[in-house]
PDB file of C-alpha atoms in Angstrom:
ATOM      1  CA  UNK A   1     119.378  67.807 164.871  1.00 37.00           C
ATOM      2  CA  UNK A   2     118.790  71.325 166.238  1.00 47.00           C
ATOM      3  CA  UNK A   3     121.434  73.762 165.041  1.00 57.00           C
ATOM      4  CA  UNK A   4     119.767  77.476 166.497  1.00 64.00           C
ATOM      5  CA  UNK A   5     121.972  80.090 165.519  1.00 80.00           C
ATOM      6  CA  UNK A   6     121.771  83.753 164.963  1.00 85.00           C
ATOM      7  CA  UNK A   7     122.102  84.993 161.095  1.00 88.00           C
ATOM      8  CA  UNK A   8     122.636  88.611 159.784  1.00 92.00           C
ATOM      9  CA  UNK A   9     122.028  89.546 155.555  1.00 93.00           C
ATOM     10  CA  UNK A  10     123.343  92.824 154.697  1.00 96.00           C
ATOM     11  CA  UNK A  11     122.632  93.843 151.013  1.00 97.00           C
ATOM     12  CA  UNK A  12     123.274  97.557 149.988  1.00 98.00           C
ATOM     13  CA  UNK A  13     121.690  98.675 146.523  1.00 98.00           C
ATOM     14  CA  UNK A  14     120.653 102.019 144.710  1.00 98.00           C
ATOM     15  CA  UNK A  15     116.647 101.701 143.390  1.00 98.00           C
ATOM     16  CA  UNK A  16     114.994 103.655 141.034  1.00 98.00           C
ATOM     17  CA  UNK A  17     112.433 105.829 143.464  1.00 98.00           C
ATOM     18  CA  UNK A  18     112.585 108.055 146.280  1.00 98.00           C
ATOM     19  CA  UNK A  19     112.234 106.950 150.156  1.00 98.00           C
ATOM     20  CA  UNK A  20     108.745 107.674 149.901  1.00 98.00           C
ATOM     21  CA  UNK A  21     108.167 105.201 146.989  1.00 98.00           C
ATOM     22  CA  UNK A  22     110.354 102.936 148.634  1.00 98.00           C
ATOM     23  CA  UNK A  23     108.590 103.173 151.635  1.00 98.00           C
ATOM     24  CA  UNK A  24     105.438 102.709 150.473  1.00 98.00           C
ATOM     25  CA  UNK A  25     107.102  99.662 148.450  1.00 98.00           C
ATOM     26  CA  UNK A  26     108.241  97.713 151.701  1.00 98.00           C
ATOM     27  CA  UNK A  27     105.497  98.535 153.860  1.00 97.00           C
ATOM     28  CA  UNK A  28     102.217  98.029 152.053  1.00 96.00           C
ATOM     29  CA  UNK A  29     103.230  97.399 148.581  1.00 98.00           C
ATOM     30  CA  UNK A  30     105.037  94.073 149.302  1.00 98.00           C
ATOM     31  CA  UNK A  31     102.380  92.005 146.812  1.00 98.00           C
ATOM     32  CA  UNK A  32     103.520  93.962 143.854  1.00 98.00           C
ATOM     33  CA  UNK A  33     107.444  92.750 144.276  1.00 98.00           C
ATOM     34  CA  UNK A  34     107.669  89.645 146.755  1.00 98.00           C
ATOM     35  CA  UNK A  35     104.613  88.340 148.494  1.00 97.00           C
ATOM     36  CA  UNK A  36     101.592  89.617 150.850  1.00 97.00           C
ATOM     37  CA  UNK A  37     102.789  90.696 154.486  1.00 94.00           C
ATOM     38  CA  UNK A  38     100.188  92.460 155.614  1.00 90.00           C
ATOM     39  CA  UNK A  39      98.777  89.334 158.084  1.00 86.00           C
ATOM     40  CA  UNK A  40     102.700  89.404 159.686  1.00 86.00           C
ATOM     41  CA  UNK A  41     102.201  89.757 163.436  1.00 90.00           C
ATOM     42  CA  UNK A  42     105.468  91.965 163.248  1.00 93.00           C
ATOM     43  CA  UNK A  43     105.827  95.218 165.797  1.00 95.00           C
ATOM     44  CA  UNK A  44     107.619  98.129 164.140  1.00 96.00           C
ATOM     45  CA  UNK A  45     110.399  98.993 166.356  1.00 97.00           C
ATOM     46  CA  UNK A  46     111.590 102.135 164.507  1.00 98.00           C
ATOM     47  CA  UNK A  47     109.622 103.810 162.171  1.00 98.00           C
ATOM     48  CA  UNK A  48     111.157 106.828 160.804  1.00 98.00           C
ATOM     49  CA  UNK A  49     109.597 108.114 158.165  1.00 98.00           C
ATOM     50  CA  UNK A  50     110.717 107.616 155.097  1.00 98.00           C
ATOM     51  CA  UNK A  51     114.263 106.916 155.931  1.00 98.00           C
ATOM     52  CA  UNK A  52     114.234 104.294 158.878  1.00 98.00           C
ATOM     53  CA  UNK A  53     112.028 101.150 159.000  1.00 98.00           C
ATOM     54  CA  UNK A  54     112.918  97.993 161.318  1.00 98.00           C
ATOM     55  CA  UNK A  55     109.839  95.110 161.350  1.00 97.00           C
ATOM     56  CA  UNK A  56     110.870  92.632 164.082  1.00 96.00           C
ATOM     57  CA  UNK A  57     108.735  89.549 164.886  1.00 93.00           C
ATOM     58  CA  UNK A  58     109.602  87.451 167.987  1.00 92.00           C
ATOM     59  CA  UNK A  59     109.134  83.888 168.854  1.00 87.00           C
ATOM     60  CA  UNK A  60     109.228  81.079 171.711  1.00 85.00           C
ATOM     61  CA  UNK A  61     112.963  80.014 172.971  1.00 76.00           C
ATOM     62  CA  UNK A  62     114.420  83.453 171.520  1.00 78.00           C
ATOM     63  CA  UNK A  63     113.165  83.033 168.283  1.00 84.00           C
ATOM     64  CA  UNK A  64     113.555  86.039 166.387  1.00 90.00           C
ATOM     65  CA  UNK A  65     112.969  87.785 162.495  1.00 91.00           C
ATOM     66  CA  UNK A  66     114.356  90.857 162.119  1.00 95.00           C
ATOM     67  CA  UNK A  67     113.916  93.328 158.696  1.00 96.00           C
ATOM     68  CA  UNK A  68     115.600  96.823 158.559  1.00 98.00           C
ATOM     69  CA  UNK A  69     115.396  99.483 156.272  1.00 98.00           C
ATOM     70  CA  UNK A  70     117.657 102.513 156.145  1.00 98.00           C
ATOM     71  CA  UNK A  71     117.017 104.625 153.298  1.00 98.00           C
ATOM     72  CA  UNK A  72     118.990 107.843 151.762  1.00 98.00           C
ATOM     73  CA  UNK A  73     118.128 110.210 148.924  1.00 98.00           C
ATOM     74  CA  UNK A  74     119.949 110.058 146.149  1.00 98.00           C
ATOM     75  CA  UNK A  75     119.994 112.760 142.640  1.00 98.00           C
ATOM     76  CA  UNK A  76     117.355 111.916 140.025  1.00 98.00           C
ATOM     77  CA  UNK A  77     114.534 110.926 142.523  1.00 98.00           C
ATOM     78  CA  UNK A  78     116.110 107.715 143.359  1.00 98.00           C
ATOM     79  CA  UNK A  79     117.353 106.525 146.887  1.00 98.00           C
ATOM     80  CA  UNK A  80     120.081 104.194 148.564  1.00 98.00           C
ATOM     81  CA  UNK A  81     119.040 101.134 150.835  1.00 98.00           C
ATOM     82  CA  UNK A  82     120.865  99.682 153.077  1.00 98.00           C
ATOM     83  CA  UNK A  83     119.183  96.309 153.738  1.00 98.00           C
ATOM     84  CA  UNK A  84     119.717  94.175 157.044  1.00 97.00           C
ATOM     85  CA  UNK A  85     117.848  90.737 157.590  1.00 94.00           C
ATOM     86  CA  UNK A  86     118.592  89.401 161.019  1.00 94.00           C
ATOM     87  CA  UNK A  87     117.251  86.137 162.997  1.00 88.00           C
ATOM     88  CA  UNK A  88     117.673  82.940 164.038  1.00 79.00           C
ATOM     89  CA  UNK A  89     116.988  79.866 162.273  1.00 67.00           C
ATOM     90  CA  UNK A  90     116.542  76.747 163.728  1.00 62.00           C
ATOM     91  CA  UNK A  91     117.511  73.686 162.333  1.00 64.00           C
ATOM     92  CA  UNK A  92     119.462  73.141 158.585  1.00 64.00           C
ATOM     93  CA  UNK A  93     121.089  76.766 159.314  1.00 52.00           C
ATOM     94  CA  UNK A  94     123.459  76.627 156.597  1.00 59.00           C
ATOM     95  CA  UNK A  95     120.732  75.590 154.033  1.00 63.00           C
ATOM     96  CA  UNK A  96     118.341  78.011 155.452  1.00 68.00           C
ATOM     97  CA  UNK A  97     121.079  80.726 155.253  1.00 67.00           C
ATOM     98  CA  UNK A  98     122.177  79.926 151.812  1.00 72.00           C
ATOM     99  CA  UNK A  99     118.487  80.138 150.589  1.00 73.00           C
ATOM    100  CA  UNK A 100     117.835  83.444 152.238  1.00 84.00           C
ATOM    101  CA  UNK A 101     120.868  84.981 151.361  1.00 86.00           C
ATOM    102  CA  UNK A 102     120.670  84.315 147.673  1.00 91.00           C
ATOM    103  CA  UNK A 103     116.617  85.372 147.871  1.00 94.00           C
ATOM    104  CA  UNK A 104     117.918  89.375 148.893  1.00 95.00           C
ATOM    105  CA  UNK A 105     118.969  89.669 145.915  1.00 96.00           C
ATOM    106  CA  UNK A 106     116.804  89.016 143.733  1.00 97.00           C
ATOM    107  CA  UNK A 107     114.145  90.086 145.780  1.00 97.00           C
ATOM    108  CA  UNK A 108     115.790  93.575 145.797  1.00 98.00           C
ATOM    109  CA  UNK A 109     116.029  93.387 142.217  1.00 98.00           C
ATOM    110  CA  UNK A 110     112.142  92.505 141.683  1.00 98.00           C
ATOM    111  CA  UNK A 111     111.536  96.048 144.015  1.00 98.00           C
ATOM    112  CA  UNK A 112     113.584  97.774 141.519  1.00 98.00           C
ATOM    113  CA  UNK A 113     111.796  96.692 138.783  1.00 98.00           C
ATOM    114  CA  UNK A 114     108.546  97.366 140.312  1.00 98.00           C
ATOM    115  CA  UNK A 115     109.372 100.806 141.479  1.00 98.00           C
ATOM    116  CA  UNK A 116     111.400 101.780 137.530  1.00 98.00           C
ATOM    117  CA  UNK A 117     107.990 100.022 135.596  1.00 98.00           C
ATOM    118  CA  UNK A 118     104.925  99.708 137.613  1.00 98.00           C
ATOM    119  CA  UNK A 119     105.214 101.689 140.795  1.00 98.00           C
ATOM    120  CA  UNK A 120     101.735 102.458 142.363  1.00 96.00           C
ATOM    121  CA  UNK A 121     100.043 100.197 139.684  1.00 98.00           C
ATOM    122  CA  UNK A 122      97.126  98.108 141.336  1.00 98.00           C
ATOM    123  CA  UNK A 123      98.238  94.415 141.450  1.00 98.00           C
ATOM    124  CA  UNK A 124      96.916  90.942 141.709  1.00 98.00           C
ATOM    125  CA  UNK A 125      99.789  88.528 143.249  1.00 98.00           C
ATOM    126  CA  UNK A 126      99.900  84.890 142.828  1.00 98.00           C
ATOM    127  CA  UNK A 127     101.911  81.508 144.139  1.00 98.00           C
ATOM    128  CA  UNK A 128     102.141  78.596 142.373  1.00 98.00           C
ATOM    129  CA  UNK A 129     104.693  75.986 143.624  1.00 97.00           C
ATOM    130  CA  UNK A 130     105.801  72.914 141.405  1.00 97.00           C
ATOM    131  CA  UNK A 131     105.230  69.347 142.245  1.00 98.00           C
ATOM    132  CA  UNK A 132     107.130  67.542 144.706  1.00 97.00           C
ATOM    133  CA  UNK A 133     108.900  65.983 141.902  1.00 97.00           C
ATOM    134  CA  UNK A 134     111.082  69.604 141.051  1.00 98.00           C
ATOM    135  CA  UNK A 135     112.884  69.245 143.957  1.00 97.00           C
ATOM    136  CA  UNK A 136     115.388  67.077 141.903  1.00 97.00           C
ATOM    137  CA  UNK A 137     119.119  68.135 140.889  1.00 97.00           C
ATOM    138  CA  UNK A 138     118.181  69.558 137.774  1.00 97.00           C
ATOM    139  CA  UNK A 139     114.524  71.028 138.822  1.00 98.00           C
ATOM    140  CA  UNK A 140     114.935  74.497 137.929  1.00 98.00           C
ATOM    141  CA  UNK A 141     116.986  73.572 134.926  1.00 97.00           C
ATOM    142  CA  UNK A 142     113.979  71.507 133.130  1.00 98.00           C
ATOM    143  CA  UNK A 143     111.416  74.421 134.385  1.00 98.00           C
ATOM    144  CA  UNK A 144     114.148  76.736 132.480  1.00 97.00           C
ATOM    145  CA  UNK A 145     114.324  74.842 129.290  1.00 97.00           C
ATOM    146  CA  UNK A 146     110.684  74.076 129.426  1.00 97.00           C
ATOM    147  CA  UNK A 147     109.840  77.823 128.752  1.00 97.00           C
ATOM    148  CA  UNK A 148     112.943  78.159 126.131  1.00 96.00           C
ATOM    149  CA  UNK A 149     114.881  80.306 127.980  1.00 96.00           C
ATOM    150  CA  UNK A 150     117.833  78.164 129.234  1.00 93.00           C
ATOM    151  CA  UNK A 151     120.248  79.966 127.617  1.00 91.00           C
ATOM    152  CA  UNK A 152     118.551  83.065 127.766  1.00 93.00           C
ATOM    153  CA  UNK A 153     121.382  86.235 129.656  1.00 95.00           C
ATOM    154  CA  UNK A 154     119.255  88.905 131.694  1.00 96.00           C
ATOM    155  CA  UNK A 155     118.411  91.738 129.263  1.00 97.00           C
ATOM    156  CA  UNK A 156     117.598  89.113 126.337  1.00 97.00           C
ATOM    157  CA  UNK A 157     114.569  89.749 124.889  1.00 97.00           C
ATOM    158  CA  UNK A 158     112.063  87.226 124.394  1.00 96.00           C
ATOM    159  CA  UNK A 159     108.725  85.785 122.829  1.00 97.00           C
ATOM    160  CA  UNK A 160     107.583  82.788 124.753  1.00 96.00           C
ATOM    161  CA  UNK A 161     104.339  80.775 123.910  1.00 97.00           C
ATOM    162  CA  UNK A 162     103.998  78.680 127.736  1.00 97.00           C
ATOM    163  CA  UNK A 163     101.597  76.126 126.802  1.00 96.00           C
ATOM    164  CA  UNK A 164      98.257  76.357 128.925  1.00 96.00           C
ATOM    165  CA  UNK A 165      99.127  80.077 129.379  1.00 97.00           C
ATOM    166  CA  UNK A 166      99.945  81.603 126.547  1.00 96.00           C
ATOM    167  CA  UNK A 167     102.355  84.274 124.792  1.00 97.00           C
ATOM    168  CA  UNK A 168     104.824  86.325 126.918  1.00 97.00           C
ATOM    169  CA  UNK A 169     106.441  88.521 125.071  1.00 98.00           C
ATOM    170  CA  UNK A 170     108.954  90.793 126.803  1.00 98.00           C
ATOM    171  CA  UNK A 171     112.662  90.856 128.909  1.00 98.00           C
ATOM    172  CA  UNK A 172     114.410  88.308 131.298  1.00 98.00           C
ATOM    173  CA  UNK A 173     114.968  90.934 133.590  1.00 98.00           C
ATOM    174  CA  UNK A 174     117.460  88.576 135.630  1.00 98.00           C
ATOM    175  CA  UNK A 175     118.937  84.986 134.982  1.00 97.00           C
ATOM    176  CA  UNK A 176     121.167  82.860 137.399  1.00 95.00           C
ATOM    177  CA  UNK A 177     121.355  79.681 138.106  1.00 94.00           C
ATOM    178  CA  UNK A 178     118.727  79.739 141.045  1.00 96.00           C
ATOM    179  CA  UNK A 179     116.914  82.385 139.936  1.00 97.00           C
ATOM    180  CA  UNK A 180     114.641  83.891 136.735  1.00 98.00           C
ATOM    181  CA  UNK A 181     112.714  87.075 135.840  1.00 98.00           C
ATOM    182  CA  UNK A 182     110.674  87.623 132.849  1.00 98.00           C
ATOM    183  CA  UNK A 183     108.964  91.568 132.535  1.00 98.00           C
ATOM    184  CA  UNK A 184     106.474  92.191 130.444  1.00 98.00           C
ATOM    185  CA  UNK A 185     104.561  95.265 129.331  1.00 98.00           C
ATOM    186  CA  UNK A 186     102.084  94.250 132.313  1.00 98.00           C
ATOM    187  CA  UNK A 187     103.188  91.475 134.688  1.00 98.00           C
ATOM    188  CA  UNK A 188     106.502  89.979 136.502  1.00 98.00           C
ATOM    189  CA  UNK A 189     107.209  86.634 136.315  1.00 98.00           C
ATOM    190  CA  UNK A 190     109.461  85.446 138.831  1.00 98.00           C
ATOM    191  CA  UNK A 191     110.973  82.049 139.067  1.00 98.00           C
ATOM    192  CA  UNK A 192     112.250  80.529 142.382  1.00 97.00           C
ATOM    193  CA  UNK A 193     115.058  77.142 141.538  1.00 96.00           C
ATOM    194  CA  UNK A 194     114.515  76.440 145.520  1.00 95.00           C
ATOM    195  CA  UNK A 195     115.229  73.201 144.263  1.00 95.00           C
ATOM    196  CA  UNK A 196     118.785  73.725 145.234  1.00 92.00           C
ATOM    197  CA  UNK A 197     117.433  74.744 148.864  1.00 91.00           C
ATOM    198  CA  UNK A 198     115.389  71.642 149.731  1.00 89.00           C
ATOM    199  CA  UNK A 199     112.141  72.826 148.671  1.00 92.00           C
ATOM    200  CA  UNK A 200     109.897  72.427 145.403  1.00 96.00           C
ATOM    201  CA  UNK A 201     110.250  74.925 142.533  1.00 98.00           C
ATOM    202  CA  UNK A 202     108.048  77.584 142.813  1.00 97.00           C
ATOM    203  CA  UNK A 203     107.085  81.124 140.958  1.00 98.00           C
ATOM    204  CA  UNK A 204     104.994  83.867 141.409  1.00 98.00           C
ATOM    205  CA  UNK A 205     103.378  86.504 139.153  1.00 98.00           C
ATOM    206  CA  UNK A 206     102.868  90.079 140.036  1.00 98.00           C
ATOM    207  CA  UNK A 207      99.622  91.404 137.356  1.00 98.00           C
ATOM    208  CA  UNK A 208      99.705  94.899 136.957  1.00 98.00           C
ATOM    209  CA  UNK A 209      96.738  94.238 133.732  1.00 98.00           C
ATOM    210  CA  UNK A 210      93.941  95.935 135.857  1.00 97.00           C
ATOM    211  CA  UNK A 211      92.518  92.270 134.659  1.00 96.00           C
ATOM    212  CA  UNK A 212      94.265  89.514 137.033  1.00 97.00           C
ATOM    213  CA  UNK A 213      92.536  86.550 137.707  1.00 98.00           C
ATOM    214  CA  UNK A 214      94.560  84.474 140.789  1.00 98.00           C
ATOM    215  CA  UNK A 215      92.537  81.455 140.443  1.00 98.00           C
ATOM    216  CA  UNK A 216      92.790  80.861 136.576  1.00 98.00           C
ATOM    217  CA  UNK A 217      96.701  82.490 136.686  1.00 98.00           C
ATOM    218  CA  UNK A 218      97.083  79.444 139.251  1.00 98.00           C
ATOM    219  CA  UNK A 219      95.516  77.194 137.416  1.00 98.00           C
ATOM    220  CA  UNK A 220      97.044  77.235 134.196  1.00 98.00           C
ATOM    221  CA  UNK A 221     100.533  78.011 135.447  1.00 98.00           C
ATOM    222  CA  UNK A 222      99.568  74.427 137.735  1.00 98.00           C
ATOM    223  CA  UNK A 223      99.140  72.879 134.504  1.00 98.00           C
ATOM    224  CA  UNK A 224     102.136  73.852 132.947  1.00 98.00           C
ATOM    225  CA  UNK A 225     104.583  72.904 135.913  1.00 98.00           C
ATOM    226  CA  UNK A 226     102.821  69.367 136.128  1.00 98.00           C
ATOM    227  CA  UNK A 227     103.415  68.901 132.931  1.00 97.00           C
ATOM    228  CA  UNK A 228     107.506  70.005 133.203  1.00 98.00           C
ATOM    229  CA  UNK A 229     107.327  67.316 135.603  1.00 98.00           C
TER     230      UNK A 229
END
């Protein structure tokens, strides 16, 4: 069943860099916070430099996805955003919107980190999704207790051995119940409970090392989420 609707996310937040940084953050920077963009087929529709950025990519039968940017300065080098994520989705819209709504933010929140610990840091991105088998109830849950940190609030510290991987020592940078980020002195860890969205677990890890390797960081992190399920 077809349900086409239009959807707007708004999300306001304060980060921990100027427009320029930020700029540079959301434009080609993307792989040290979220994921690669730069093969998007989007047309900029304002570009105003550094405080006005609107990415818009259009589609058969109206199909639209819409990203704006409107950045302020702020004292101490930092800036205001004022986020807007505007579309249509297709078909499950209510799933779809729940799942992209509840991404913003912690999204958002992985650009702050970058920009307050590893801004302009060369990095090596990769995507490992889980098994078709996470997309259970309690998917993210068992991925959660698997690496000891089920319990873990955001700001714990903690000293994780992941087997296949190794030790991660460092901060859980943000914990809900969809969502988990573990910073250490040289990588984020992000953890993705889409579980809850209709989709497979999935995480991705952001190397700032100098010393990535995507293939073997996908390989044993493979490994390790077989084995959780």
């Amino acid at each position: 069943m077809t349900d086409k609707r239009e959807f707007e996310i708004v999300y306001d937040t304060e980060l921990p860099g100027t427009p320029e940084r930020v700029w540079e953050a959301v434009t080609t920077g993307t792989p040290a916070w979220m994921f690669p963009t730069d093969q998007w087929p989007d047309v900029k529709t304002v570009q105003e430099y550094p405080t006005h950025l609107v990415s818009r990519m259009d589609g058969p039968d109206g199909w639209f996805n819409q990203l704006e940017h409107v950045l302020e300065p702020l004292d101490g080098g930092r800036a205001k955003l004022h986020y807007v994520h505007s579309g249509i989705f297709a078909d499950n819209w209510d799933e779809q919107y729940d799942g992209a709504s509840k991404h913003t933010e912690f999204y958002l929140h992985t650009l702050g980190q970058y920009l307050a610990h590893f801004d302009g840091r060369p990095v090596v991105f990769t995507d490992i999704q889980g098994p078709a088998a996470s997309q259970t109830p309690d998917g993210f849950d068992r991925l959660k207790k698997a690496l000891g940190v089920d319990s873990a609030a955001q700001g714990s510290a903690v000293d994780l051995e992941v087997d296949g991987v190794g030790r991660l020592s460092g901060e859980v940078d943000f914990a809900n119940e969809h969502f988990l980020g573990l910073r250490t002195a040289d990588a984020m860890y992000r953890f993705f409970g889409r579980n809850a969205f209709g989709a497979p677990v999935g995480m991705t890890v952001h190397d700032f090392s100098g010393s990535g390797d995507p293939a073997a960081t996908a390989e044993a992190w493979g490994r390790f989420l077989a084995k959780v399920y």
